[in-house]
Coordinates of C-alpha atoms in Angstrom, one line a residue:
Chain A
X58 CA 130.7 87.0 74.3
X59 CA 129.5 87.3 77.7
X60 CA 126.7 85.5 79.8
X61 CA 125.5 85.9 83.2
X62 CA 125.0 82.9 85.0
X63 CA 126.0 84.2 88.5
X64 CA 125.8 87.6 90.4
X65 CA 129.5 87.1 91.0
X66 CA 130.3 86.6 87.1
X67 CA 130.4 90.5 87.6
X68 CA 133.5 91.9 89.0
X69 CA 132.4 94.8 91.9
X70 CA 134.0 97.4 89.2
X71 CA 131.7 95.9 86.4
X72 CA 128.8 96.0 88.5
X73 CA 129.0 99.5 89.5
X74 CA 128.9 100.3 85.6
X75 CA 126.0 98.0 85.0
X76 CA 124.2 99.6 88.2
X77 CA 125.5 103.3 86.8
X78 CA 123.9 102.4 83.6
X79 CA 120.8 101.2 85.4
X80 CA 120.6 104.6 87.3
X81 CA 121.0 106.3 83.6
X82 CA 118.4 104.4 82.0
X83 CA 115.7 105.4 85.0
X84 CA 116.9 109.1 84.6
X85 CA 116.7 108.8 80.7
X86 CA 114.1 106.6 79.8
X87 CA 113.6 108.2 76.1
X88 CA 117.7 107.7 75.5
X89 CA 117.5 104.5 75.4
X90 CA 113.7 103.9 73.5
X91 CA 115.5 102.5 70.4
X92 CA 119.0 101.4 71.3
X93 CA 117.9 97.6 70.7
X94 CA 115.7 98.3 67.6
X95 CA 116.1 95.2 65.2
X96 CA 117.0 92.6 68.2
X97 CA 115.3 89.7 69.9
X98 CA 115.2 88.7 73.1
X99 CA 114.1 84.9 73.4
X100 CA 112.3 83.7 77.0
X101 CA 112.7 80.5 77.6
X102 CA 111.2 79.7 80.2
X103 CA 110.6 75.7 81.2
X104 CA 108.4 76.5 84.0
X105 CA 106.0 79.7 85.0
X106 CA 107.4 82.9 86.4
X107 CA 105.4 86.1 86.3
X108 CA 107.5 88.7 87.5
X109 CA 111.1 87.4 85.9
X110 CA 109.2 86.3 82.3
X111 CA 107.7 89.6 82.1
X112 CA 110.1 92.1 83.6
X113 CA 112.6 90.8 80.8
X114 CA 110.5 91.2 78.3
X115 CA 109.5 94.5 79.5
X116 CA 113.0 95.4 79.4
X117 CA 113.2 93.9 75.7
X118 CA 110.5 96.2 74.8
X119 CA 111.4 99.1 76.7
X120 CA 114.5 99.0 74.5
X121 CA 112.6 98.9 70.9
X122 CA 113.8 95.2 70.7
X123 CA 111.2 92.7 70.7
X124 CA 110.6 89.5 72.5
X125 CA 109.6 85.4 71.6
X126 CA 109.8 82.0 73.7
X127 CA 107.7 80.0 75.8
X128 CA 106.5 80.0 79.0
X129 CA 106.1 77.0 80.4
X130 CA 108.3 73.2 79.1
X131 CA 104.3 71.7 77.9
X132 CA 104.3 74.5 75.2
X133 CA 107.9 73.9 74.0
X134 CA 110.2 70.8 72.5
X135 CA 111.2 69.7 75.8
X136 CA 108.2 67.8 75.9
X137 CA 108.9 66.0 73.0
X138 CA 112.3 65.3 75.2
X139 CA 114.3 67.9 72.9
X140 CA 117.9 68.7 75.3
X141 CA 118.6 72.1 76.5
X142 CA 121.7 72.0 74.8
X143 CA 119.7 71.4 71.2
X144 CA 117.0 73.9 72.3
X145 CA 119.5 76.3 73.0
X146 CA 121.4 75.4 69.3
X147 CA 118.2 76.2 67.6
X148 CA 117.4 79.2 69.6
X149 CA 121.0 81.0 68.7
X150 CA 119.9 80.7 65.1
X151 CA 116.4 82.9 66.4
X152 CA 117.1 85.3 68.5
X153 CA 120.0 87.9 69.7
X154 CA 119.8 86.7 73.6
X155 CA 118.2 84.8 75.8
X156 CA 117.0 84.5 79.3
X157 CA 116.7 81.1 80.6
X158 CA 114.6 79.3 83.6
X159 CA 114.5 75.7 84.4
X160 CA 113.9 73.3 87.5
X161 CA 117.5 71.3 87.0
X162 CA 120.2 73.6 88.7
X163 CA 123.2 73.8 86.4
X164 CA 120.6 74.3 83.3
X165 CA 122.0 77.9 82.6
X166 CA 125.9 76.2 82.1
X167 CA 124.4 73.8 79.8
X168 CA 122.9 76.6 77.5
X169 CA 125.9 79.0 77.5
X170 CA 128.0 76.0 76.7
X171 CA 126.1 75.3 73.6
X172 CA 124.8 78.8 72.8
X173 CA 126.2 81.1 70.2
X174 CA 124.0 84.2 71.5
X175 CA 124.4 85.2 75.5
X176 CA 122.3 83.4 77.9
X177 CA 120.6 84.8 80.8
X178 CA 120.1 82.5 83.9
X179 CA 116.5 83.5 85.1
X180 CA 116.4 81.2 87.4
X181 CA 118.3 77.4 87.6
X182 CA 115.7 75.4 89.9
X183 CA 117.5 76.1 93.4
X184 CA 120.7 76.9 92.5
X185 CA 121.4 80.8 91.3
X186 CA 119.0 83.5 90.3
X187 CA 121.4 86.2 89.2
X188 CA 118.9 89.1 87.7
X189 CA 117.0 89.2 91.4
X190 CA 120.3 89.5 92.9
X191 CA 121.6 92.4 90.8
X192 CA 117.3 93.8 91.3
X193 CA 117.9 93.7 94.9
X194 CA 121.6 95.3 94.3
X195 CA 120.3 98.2 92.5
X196 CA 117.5 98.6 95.1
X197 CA 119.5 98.9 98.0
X198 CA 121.9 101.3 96.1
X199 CA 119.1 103.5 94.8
X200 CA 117.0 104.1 97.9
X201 CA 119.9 103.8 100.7
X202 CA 122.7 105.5 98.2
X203 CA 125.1 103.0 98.9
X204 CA 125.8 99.4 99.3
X205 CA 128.5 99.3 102.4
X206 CA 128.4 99.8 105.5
X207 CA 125.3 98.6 106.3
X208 CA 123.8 96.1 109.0
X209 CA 121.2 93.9 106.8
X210 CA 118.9 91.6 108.5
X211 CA 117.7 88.4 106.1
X212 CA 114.4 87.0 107.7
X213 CA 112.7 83.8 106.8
X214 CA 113.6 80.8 104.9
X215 CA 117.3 81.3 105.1
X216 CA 118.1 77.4 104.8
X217 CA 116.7 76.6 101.1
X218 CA 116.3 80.7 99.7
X219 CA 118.2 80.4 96.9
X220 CA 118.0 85.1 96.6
X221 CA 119.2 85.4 100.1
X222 CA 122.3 83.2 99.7
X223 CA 123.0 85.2 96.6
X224 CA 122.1 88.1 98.1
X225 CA 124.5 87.4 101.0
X226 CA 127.7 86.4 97.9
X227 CA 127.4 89.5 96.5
X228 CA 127.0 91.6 99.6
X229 CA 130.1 90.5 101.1
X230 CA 132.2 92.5 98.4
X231 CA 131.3 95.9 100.1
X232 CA 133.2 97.0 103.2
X233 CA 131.1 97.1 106.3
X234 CA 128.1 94.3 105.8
X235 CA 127.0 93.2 109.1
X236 CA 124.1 90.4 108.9
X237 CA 121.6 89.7 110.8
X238 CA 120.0 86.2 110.1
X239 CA 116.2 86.0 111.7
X240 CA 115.1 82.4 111.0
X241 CA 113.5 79.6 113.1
X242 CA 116.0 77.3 113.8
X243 CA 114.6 74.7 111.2
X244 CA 115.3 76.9 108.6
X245 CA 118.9 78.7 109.5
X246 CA 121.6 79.6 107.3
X247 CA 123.2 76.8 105.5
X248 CA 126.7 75.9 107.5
X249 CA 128.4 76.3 104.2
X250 CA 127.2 79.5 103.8
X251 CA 128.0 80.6 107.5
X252 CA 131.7 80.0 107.5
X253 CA 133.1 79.3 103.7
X254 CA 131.2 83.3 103.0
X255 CA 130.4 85.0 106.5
X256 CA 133.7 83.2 108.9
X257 CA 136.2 83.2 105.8
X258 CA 135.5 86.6 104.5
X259 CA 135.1 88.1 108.3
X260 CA 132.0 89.5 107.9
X261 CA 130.0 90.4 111.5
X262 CA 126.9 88.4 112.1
X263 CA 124.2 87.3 114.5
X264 CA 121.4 84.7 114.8
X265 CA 118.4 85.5 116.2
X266 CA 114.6 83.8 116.4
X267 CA 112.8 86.5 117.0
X268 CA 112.3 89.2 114.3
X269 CA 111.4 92.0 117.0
X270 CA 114.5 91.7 118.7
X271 CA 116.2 92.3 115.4
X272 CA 114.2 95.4 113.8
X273 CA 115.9 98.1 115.7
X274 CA 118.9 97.8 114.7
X275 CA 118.7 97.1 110.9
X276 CA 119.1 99.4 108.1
X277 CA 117.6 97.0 105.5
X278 CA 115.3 94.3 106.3
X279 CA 115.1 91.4 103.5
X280 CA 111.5 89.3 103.8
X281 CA 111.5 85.9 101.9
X282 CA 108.9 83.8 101.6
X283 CA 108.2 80.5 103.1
X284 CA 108.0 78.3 100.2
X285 CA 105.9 75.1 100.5
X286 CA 107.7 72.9 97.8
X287 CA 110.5 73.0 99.9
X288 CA 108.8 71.0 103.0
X289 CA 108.4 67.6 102.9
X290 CA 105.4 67.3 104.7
X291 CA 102.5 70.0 104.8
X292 CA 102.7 70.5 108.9
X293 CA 106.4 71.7 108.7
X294 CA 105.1 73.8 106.2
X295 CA 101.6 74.9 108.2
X296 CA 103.9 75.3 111.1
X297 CA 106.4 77.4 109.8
X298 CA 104.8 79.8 107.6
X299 CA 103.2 81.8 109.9
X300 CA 106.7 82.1 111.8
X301 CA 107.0 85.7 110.7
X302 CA 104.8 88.4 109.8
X303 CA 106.0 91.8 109.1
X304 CA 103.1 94.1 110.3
X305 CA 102.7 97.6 111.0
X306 CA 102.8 97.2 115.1
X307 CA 106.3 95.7 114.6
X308 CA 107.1 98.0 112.2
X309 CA 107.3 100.9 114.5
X310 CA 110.2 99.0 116.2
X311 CA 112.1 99.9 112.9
X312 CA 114.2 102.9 112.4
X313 CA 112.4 105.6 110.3
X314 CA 114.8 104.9 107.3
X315 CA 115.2 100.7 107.4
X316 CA 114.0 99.5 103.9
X317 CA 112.1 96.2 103.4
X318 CA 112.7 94.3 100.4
X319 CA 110.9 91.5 99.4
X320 CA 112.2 89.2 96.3
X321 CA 107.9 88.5 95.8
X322 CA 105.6 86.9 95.6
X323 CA 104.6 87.4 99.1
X324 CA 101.8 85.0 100.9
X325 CA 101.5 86.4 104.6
X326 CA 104.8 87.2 105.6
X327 CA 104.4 91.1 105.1
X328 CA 100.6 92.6 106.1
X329 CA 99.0 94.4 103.4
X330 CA 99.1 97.2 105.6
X331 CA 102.9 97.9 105.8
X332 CA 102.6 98.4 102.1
X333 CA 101.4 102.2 102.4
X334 CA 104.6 102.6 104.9
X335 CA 107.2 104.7 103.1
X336 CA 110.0 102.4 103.9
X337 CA 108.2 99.4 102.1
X338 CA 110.5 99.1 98.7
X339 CA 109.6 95.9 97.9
X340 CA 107.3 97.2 94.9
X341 CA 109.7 99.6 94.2
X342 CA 111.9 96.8 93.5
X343 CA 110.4 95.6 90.8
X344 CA 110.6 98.5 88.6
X345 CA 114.0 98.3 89.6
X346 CA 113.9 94.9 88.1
X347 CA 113.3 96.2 84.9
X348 CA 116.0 99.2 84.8
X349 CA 119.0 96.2 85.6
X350 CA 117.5 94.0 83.2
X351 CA 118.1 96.5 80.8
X352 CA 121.4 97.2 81.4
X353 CA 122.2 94.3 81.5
X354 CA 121.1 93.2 78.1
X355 CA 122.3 96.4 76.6
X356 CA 125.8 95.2 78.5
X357 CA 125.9 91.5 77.2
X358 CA 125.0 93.0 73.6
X359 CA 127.5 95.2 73.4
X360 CA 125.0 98.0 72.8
X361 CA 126.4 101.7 74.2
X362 CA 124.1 104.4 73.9
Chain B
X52 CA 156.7 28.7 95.1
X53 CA 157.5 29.7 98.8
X54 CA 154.6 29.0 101.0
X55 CA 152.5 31.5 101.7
X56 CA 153.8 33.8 99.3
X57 CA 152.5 34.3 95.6
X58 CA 154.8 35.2 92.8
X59 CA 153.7 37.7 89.7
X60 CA 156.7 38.6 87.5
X61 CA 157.7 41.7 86.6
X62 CA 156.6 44.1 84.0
X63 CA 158.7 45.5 80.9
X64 CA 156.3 48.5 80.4
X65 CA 154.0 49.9 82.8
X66 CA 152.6 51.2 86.7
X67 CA 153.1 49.3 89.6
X68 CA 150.4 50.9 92.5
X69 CA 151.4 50.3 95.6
X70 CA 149.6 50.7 99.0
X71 CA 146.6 50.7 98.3
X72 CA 144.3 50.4 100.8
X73 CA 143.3 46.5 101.2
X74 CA 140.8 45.7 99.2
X75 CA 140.3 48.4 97.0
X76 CA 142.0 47.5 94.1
X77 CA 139.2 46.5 92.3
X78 CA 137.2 50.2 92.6
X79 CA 140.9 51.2 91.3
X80 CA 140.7 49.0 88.3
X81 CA 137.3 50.3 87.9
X82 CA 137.9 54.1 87.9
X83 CA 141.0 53.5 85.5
X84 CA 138.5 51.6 82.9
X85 CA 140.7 48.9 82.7
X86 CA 138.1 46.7 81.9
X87 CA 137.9 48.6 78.6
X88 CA 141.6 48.4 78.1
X89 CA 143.3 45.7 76.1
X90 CA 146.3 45.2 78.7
X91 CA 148.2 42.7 81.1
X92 CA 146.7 43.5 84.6
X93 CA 147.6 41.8 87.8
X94 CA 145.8 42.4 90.7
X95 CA 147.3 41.2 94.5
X96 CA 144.7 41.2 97.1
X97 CA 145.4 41.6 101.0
X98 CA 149.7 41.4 100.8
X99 CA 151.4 41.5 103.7
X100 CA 152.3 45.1 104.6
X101 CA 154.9 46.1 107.7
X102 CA 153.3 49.8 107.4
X103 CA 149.6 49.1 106.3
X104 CA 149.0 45.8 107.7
X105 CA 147.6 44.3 104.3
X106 CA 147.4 46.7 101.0
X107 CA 146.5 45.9 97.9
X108 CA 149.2 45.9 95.1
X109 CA 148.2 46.8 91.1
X110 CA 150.8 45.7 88.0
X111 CA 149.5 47.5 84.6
X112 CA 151.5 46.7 81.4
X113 CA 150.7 49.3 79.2
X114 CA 152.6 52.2 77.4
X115 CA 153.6 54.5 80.1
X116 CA 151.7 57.5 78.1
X117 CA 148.1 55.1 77.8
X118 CA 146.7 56.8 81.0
X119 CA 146.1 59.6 83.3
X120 CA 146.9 58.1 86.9
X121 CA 146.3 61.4 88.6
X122 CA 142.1 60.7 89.1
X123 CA 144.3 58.2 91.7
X124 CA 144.8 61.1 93.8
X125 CA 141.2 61.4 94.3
X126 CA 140.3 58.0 95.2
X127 CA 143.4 57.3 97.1
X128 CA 146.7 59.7 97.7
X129 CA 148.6 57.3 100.2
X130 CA 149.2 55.2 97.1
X131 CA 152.7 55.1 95.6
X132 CA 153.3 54.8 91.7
X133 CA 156.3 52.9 89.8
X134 CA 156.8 54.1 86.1
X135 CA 158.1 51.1 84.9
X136 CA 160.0 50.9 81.8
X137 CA 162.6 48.2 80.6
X138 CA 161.5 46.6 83.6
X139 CA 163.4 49.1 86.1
X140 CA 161.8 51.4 87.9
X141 CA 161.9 54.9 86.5
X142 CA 160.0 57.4 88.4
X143 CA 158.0 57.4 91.4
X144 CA 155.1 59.5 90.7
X145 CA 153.5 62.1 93.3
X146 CA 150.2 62.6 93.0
X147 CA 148.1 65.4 92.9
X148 CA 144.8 66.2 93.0
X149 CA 143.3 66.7 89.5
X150 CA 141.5 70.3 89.4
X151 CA 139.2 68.3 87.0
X152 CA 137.5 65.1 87.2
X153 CA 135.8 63.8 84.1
X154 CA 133.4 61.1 83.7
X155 CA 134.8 59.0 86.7
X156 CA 132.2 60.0 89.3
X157 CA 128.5 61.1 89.3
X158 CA 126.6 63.8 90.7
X159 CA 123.9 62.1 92.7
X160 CA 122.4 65.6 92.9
X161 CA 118.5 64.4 91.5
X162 CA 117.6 68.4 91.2
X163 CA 120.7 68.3 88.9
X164 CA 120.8 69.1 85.0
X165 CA 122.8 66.5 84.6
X166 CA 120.3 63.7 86.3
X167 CA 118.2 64.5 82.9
X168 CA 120.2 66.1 80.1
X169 CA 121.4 63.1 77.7
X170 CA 125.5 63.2 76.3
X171 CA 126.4 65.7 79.4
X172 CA 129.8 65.0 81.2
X173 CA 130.0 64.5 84.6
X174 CA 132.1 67.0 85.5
X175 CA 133.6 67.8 89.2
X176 CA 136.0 70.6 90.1
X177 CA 138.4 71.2 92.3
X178 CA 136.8 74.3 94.7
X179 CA 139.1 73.7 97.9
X180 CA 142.7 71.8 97.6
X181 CA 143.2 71.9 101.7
X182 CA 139.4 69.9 102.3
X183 CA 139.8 68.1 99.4
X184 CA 136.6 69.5 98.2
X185 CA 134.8 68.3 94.9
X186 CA 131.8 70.3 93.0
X187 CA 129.5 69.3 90.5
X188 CA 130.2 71.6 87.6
X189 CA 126.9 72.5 86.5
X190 CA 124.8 72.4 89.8
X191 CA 127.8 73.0 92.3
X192 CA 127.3 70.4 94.7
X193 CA 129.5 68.8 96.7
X194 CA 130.6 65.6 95.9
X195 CA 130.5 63.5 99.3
X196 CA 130.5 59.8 97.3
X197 CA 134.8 59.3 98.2
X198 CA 135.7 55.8 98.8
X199 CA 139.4 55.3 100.7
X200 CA 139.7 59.0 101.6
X201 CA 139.2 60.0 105.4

């Protein structure tokens, strides 16, 4: 039985078949209407989401299967201090899978150890969100065609944004990634992340501050969001989340095929505006979100169509 | 009873650690639960070392199959291990580093599952051999806690 509990539990073989079968499902929607008819997809979710609650479930559905859980740890067991690993014991005995979010990173291991259906890890506090990694993977492959041989510029909270370090894990698979890290200097790349992925794997990169000086030479531009929780006091946070804005003026610095992604939700970091610009994909994403999520729970149940 | 020098006597059965760092016996006998364990332990603080200066010196009588010595690796590899059996010395042990440690250290990680969930192990693995590099299991931090290790 198989789990997902990081974007690199796939090997880059496995992942084209999951992102072939992705591409399928968006060509064929009606093909695969029934394929999970009789099957239940639990959400257990221990604190809110709206896009990653929902675009499973609409995947669920989209599949003929249908969908229980919770959305939030006051409306489960957890407040009556039930353990994951008992939730998850309980939940086996409901449902056919299960996606997963909690706060504590690690959460996700504690389920699949205990869980006799597979666990997805939507989310493990600030440690690994594997379905936006393999949404953003599927993006990039279905609008650019490929996923090497690219130059990627990552802008915003690089230091605590849990997609972009994912992001960067699984990227560094494909030949010819170059990165581009646009950050203020409070909130740069991890060191870990600079030379145990980019130095040891010999992958090209440059710092910069300033997202201008960046945007002409990038074929994809990935936008994350300063998020307040992450600051420990509010004028940090006031001070640097209005460190980037994406607008239309600096847009036309950007080659006319350079993609912006966007994991969402967005505060101010992208201007309504550049969201009737054809190379915004960042909406587009989420539909994408759905087609992966799909595959991928057709994949961990064993389901061919 | 020459002066200055302090007699234990010898072991039929057991480990004799040697070199350890001076003054760390104690977070030894700690690590190895020997607290817990129902066995002849004699504990020399600060001996005279020509290499070290002062070390600390363990004597454990126990079965030579009662524990796994190699968590010793991770608090301290300098040290030196005599099997002892029939009161001879039979092997000196090399240590490695274990690629698991279990329930000897904590993650101090507060975002970590393990900081709430009750009955987990405390788990660490062994990501990099040449740093000498400890992770979490479950929330993949690094462990930065070590005691003798430079």
């Amino acid at each position: 039985m198989r789990h997902l509990m990081s974007p690199l539990d796939f090997t880059v073989e496995e992942l084209n078949q999951l992102l072939d079968l992705a591409g399928d499902i968006e060509a064929n929607p009606d093909k695969y209407a029934h394929a999970c008819d009789g099957k239940k997809l639990a959400t257990l979710f221990y604190e809110p989401s709206t896009r990653t609650r929902l675009s499973h479930e609409a995947a669920m559905l989209n599949l003929g299967g249908s969908i229980l859980g919770f959305s939030s740890a006051e409306s489960s067991s957890a407040t009556k201090g039930e353990s994951v690993a008992d939730t998850i014991r309980m939940i086996s005995c409901y449902a056919d899978i299960c996606a997963m979010r909690h706060p504590k990173e690690g959460s996700a291991l504690v389920a699949k150890e205990h869980s006799s259906i597979p666990v997805i890890n939507a989310g493990d506090g600030g440690h690994q969100h594997p379905t936006q990694t393999l949404t953003d993977l599927l993006t990039i492959r279905s609008l650019k065609g490929r996923l090497d041989h690219m130059k990627i510029g990552l802008c915003g909270d690089l230091k605590f944004g849990r997609t972009v370090h994912s992001l960067i894990h699984a990227l560094v698979r494909y030949p010819g990634i170059e990165f581009v890290l646009i950050s203020p200097e409070e909130l740069r790349l991890p060191g870990y992340i600079r030379h145990d992925v980019l130095d040891n794997n010999q992958i090209p990169y440059e710092e910069v501050v300033r997202l201008e000086d960046a945007l002409p030479m990038l074929d994809l531009l990935y936008m994350t969001r300063v998020q307040k929780e992450r600051f420990f006091n509010e004028e940090d946070y006031v001070r640097m989340k209005d460190f980037y804005i994406l607008d239309s003026k600096k847009m036309e610095l950007a080659g006319p095929d350079m993609l912006v992604l966007h994991p969402l939700p967005r505060v101010n970091e992208i201007s309504v505006e550049v969201d009737k610009d054809s190379r915004a994909a960042y909406f587009k994403q989420v539909q994408y979100g759905v087609y992966v999520r799909m595959a991928l729970i057709l994949t961990l149940l064993e389901i061919e169509v | 009873m020459v002066e200055n020098t302090l007699t234990v006597g010898s072991i039929s059965e057991g480990f004799v650690l040697d070199h350890i760092q001076a003054g760390k016996s104690m977070d030894i006998y700690k690590y190895l639960n020997l607290d817990k364990l129902d066995c002849c332990v004699a504990i020399i603080k600060n001996a005279k070392s020509n290499k070290m200066g002062k070390k600390d010196i363990m004597k454990i009588e126990c079965p030579i199959d009662f524990m796994d010595l190699d968590v010793l690796a991770f608090i301290d590899h300098s040290i030196t291990i005599n099997i002892i059996k029939d009161q001879k010395i039979v092997e000196k042990k090399a240590l490695h580093l274990p690629k698991q440690i279990r329930n000897v250290i904590h993650c101090r990680n507060p975002r970590c599952i393990t900081s709430i969930e009750q009955g987990l192990e405390h788990v660490f693995i062994l990501t990099d051999e040449e740093k000498e590099i400890y992770r979490c299991k479950y929330c993949e931090e690094k462990y930065n806690g070590r005691h003798s290790r430079k």
